mmCIF file of C-alpha atoms in Angstrom:
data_model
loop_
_atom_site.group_PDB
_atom_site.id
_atom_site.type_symbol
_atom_site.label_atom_id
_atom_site.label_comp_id
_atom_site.label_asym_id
_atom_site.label_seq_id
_atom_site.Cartn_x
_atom_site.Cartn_y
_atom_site.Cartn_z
ATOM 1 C CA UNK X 42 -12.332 41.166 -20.698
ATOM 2 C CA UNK X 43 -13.013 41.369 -24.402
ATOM 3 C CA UNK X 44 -15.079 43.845 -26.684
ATOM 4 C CA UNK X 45 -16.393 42.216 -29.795
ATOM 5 C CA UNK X 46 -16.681 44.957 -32.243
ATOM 6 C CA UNK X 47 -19.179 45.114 -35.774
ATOM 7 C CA UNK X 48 -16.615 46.884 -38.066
ATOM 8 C CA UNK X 49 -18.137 48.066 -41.532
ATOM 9 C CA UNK X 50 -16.764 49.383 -44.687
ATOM 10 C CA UNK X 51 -19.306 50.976 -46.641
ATOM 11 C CA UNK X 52 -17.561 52.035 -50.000
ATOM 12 C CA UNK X 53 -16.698 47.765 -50.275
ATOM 13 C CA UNK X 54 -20.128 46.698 -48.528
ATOM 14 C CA UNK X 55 -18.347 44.078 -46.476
ATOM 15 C CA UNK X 56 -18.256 43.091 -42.583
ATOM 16 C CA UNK X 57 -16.296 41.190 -39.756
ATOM 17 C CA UNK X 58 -16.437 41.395 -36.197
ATOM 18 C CA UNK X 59 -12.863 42.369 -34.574
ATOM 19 C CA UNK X 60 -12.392 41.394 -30.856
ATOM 20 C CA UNK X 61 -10.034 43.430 -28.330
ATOM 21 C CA UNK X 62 -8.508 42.340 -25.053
ATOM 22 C CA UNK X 63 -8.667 45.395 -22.675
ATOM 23 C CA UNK X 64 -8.632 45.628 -18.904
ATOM 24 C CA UNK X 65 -11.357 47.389 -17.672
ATOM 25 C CA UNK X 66 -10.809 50.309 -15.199
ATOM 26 C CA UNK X 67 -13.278 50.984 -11.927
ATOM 27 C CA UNK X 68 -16.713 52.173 -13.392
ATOM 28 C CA UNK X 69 -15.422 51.924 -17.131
ATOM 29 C CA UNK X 70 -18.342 52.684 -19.983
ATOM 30 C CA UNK X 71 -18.569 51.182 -23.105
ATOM 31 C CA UNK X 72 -17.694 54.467 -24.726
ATOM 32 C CA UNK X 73 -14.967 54.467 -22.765
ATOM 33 C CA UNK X 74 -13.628 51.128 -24.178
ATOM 34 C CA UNK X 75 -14.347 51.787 -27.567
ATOM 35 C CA UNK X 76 -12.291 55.064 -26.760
ATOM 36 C CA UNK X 77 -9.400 52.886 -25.130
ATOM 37 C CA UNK X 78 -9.312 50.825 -28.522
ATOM 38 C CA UNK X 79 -9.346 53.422 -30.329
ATOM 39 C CA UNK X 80 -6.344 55.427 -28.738
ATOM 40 C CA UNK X 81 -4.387 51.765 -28.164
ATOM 41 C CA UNK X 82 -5.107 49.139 -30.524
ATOM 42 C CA UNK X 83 -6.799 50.506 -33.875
ATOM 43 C CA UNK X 84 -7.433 54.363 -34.465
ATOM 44 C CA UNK X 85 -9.611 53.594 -37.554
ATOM 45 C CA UNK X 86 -12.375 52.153 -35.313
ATOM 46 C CA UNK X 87 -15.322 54.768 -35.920
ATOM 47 C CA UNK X 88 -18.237 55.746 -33.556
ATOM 48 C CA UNK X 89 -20.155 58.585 -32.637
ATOM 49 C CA UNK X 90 -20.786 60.411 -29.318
ATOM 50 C CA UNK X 91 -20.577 63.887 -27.629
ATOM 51 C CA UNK X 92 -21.637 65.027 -24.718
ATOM 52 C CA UNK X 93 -20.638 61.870 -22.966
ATOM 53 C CA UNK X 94 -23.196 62.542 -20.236
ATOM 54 C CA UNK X 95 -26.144 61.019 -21.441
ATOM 55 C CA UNK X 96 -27.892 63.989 -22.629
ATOM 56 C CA UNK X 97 -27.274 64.255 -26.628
ATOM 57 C CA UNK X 98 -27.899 60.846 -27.894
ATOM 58 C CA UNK X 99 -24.807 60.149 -30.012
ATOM 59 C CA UNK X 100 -23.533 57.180 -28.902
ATOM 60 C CA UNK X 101 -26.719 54.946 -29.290
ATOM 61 C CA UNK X 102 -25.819 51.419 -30.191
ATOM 62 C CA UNK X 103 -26.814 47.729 -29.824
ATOM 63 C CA UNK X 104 -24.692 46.583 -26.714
ATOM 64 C CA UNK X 105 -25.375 42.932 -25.923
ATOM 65 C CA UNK X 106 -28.473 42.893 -28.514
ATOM 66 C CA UNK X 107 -30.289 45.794 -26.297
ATOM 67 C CA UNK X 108 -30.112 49.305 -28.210
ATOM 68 C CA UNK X 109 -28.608 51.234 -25.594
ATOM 69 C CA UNK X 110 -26.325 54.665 -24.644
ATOM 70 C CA UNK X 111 -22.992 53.661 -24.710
ATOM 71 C CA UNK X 112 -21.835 56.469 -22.758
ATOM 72 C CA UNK X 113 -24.205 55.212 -19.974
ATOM 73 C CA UNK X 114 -23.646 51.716 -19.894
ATOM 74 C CA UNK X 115 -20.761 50.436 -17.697
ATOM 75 C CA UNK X 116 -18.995 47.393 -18.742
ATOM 76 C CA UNK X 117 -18.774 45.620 -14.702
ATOM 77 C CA UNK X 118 -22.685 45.124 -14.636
ATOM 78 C CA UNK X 119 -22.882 43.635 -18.231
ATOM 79 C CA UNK X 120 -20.118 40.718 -17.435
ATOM 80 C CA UNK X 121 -22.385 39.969 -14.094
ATOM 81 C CA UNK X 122 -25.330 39.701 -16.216
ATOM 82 C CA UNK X 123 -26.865 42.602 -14.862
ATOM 83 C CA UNK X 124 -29.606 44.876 -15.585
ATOM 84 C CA UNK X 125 -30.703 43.122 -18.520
ATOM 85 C CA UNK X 126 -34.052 44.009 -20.805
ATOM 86 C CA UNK X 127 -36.396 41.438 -22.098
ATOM 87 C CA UNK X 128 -37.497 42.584 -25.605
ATOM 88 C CA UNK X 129 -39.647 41.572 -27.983
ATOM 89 C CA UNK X 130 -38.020 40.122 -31.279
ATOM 90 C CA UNK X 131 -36.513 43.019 -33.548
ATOM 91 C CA UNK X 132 -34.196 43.190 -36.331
ATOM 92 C CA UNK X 133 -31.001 43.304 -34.831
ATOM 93 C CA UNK X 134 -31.777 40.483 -32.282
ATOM 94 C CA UNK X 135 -31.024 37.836 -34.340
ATOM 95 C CA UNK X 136 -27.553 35.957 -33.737
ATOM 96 C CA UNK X 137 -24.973 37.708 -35.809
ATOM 97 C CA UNK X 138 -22.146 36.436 -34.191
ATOM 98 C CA UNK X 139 -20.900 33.920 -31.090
ATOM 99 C CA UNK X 140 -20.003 35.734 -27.692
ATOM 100 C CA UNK X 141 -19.716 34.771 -24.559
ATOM 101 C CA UNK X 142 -21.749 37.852 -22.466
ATOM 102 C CA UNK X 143 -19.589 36.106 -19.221
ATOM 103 C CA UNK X 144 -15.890 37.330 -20.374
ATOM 104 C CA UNK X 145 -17.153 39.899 -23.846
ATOM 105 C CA UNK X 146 -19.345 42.721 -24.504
ATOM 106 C CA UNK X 147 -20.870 42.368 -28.131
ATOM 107 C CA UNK X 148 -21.305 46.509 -29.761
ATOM 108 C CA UNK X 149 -23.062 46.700 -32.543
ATOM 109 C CA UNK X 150 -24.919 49.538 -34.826
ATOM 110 C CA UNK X 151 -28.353 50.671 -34.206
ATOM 111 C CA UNK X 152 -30.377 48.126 -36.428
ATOM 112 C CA UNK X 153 -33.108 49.367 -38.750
ATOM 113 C CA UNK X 154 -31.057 51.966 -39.868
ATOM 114 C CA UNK X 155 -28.137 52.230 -42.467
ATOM 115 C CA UNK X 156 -24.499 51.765 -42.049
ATOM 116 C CA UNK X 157 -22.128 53.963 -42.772
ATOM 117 C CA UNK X 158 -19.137 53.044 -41.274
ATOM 118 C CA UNK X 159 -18.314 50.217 -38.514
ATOM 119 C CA UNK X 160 -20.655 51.379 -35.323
ATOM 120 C CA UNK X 161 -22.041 55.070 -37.036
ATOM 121 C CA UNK X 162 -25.414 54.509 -38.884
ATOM 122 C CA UNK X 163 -26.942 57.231 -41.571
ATOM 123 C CA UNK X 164 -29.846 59.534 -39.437
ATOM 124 C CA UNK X 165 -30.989 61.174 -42.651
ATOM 125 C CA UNK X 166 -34.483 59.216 -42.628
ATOM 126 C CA UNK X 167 -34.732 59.231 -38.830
ATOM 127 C CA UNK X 168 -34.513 63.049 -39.365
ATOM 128 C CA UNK X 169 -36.561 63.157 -41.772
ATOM 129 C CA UNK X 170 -39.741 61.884 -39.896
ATOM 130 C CA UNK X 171 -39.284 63.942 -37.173
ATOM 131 C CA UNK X 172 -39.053 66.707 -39.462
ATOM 132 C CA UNK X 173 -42.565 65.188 -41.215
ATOM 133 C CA UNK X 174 -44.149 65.592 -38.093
ATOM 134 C CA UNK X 175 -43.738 69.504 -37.969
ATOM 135 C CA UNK X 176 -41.862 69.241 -34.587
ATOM 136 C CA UNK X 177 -42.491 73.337 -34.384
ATOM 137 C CA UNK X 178 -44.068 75.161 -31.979
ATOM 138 C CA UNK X 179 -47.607 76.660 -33.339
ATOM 139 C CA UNK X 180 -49.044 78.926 -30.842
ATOM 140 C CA UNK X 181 -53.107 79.129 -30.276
ATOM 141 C CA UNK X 182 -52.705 83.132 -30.498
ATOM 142 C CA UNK X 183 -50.180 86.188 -30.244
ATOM 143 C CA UNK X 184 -47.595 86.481 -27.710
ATOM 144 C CA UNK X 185 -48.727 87.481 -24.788
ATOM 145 C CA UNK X 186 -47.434 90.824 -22.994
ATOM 146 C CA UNK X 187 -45.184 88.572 -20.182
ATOM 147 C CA UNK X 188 -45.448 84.875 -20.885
ATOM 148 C CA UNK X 189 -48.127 81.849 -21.570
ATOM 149 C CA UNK X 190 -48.977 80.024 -18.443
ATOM 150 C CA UNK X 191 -48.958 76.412 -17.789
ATOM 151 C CA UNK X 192 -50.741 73.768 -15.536
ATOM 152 C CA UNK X 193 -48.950 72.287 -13.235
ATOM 153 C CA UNK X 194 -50.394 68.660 -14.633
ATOM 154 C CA UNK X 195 -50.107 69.680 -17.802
ATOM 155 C CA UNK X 196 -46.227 70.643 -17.944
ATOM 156 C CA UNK X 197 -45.893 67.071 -15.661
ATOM 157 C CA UNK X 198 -48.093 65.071 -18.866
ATOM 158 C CA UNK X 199 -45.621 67.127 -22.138
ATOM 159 C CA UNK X 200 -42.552 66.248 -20.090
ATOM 160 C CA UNK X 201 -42.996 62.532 -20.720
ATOM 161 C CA UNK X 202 -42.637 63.023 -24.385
ATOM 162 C CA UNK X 203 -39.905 66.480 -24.371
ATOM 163 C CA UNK X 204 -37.296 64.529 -22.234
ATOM 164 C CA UNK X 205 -36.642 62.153 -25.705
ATOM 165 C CA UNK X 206 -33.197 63.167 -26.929
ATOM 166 C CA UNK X 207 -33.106 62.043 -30.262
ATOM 167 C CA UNK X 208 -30.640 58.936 -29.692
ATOM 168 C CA UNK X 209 -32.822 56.625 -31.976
ATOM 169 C CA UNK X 210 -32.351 53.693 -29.322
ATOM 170 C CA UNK X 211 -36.519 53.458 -29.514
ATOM 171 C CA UNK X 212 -36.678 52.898 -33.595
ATOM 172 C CA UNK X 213 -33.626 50.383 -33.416
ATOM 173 C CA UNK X 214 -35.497 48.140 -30.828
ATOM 174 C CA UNK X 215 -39.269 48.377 -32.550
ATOM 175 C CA UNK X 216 -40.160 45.475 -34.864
ATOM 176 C CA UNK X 217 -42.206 47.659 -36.884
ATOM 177 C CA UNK X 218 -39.584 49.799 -38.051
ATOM 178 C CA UNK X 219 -37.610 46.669 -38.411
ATOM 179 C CA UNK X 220 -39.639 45.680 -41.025
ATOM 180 C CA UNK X 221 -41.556 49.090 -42.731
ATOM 181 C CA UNK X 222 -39.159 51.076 -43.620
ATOM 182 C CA UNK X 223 -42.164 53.961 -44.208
ATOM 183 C CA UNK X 224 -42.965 53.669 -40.595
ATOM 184 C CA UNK X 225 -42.733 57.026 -38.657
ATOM 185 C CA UNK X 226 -41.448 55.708 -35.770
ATOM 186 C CA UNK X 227 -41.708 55.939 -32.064
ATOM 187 C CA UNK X 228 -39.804 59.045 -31.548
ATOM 188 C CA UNK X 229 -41.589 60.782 -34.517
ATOM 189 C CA UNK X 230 -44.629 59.516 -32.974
ATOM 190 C CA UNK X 231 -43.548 60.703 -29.245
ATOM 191 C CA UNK X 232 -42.954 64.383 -30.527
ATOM 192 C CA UNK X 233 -46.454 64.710 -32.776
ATOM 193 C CA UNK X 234 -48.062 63.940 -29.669
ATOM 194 C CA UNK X 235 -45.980 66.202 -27.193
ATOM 195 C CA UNK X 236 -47.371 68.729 -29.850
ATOM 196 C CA UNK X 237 -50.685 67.879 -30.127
ATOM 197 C CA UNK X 238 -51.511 68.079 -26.271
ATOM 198 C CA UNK X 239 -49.812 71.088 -25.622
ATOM 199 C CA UNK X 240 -52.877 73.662 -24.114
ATOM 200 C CA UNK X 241 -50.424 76.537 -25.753
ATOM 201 C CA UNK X 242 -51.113 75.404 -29.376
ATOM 202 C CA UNK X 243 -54.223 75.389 -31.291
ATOM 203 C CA UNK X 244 -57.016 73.127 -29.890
ATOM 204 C CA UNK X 245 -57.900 71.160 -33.264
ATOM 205 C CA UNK X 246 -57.118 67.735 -34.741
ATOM 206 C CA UNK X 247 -54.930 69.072 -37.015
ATOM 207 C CA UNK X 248 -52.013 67.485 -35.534
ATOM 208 C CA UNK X 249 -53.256 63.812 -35.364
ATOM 209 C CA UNK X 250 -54.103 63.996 -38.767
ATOM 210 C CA UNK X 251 -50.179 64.345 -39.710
ATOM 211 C CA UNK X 252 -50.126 60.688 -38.447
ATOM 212 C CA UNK X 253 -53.576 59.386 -39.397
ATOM 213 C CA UNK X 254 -52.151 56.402 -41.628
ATOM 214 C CA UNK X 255 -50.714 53.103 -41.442
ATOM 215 C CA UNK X 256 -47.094 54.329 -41.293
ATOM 216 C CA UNK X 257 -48.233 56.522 -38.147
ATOM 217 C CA UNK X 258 -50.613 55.902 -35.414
ATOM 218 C CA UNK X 259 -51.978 52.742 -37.217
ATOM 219 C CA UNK X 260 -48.888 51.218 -37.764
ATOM 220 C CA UNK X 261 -47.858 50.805 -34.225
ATOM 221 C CA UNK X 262 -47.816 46.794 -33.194
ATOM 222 C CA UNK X 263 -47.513 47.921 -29.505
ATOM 223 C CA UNK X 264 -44.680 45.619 -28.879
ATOM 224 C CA UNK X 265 -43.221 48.316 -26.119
ATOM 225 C CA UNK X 266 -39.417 47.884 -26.660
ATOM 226 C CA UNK X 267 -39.353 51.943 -27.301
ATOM 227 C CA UNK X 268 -40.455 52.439 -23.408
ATOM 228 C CA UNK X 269 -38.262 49.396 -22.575
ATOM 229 C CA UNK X 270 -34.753 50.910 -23.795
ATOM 230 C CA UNK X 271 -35.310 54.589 -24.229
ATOM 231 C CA UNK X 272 -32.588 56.096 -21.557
ATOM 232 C CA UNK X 273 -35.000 59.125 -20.562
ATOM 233 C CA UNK X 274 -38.704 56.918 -20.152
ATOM 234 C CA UNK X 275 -39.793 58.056 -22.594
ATOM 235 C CA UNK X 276 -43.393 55.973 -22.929
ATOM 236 C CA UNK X 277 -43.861 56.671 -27.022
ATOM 237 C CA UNK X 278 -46.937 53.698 -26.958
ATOM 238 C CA UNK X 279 -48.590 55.471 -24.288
ATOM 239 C CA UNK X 280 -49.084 58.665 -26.773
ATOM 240 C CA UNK X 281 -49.804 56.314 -29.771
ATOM 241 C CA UNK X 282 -52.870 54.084 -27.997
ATOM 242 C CA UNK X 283 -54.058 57.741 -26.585
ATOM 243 C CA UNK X 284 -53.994 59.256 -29.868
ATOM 244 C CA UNK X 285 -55.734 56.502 -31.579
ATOM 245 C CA UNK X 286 -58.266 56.654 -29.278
ATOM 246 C CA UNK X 287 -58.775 59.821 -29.610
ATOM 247 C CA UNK X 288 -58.918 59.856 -33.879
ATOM 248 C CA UNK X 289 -61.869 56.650 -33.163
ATOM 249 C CA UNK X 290 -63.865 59.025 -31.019
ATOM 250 C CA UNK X 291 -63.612 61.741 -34.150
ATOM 251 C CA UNK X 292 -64.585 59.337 -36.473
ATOM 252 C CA UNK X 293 -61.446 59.747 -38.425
ATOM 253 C CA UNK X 294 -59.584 56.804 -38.649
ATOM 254 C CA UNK X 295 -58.501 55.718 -42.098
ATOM 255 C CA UNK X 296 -60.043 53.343 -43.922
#
């Protein structure tokens, strides 16, 4: 089989796509392919990843046009055609190059975000909205003399939005962030409103108003590719539609 590879060199700008000819091994990963290049054919080839169990995020990339884990992601059931994710359009989707999905696996960057170097993208501005969002803990009063107790329901309702893990697969898949590069995002989005129903923090609005604009809550198209490819199900839209909602009933949506 064959692994059609986006290389980039950022201090010259310019782009090719190099193909290598590897034989997969039982239960292989893309990650684990891009490794086998790497350590046999060309040790320039440049990617990120870590924990290599699905937990940290790193290796998000566009596999086959679907943003995806690549440490996740097993080569056998992409040649069968397996498992795949119907998506609407997004930057990113657009032919870039011929491959034949029967005999190659197509990796690509995360799109919607900026190159650095062949599959590794710049996170500064994904970062940087999460950090907008004031992603803190702010408790609704002192520390308690054991610990703050939680609701059943209520830990089950946060856990939708704490599992995220930061990979970015969401904002490369969403249209919106495709096109606006001021959009917070779905992750950002996701997080705010993990915040903003937790019982343990202050019971205002003051956390939906972080969001109250057209690059937050307002500028969602609900297109639901972030629920489609997150790797944790991670439903970001269902916390943006509940959160608007919620700013209507206020009266504090923005003009």
């Amino acid at each position: 089989m064959k692994l059609k590879v986006f290389r980039f060199d950022q201090e010259t700008g310019e782009s090719h796509y190099d193909t290598f000819e590897i034989e997969p091994s039982a239960g292989m990963t893309v990650l684990s392919a891009l490794f086998k290049i790497q350590e046999e054919f060309d040790d320039s080839l440049a990617f990120r990843y870590s924990c290599r169990g699905a937990v940290c995020g790193s290796c998000a990339m566009l596999i086959n046009k679907i943003p995806a884990l690549a440490c996740r992601t097993r080569i056998e059931p992409l040649l069968k055609g397996e498992g795949k994710i119907k998506l609407k359009p997004f930057k990113g989707m657009e032919e870039t190059v011929s491959w034949n999905p029967e005999n190659e696996v197509l990796v690509e960057p995360l799109p919607s975000l900026p190159k650095v170097k062949d599959l590794i993208v710049d996170m500064d501005k994904f970062f940087e909205f999460y950090r907008a969002v004031e992603t803190t803990f702010k408790p609704v009063s002192e520390p308690p003399e054991k610990e703050r107790l939680m609701q059943p329901d209520d830990v089950k309702e946060l856990e939708k939005y704490t599992n995220c893990i930061l990979c970015a697969a969401c904002v490369g898949s969403c249209p919106v962030s495709g096109k606006d590069r001021d959009f917070l995002g779905p992750a950002a989005l996701a997080k705010l409103y993990r915040f903003h129903i937790d019982p343990l923090e202050a019971d205002d609005e003051s956390r939906l108003m972080l969001a109250n604009s057209k690059f937050g809550w307002w500028g969602c198209e609900f297109h639901a590719n972030c629920r489609a490819v997150c790797p944790k199900g991670v439903p970001p839209i269902e916390g943006i539609g509940k959160a608007r909602k919620e700013i209507k009933e206020l009266g504090k949506k923005p003009d």
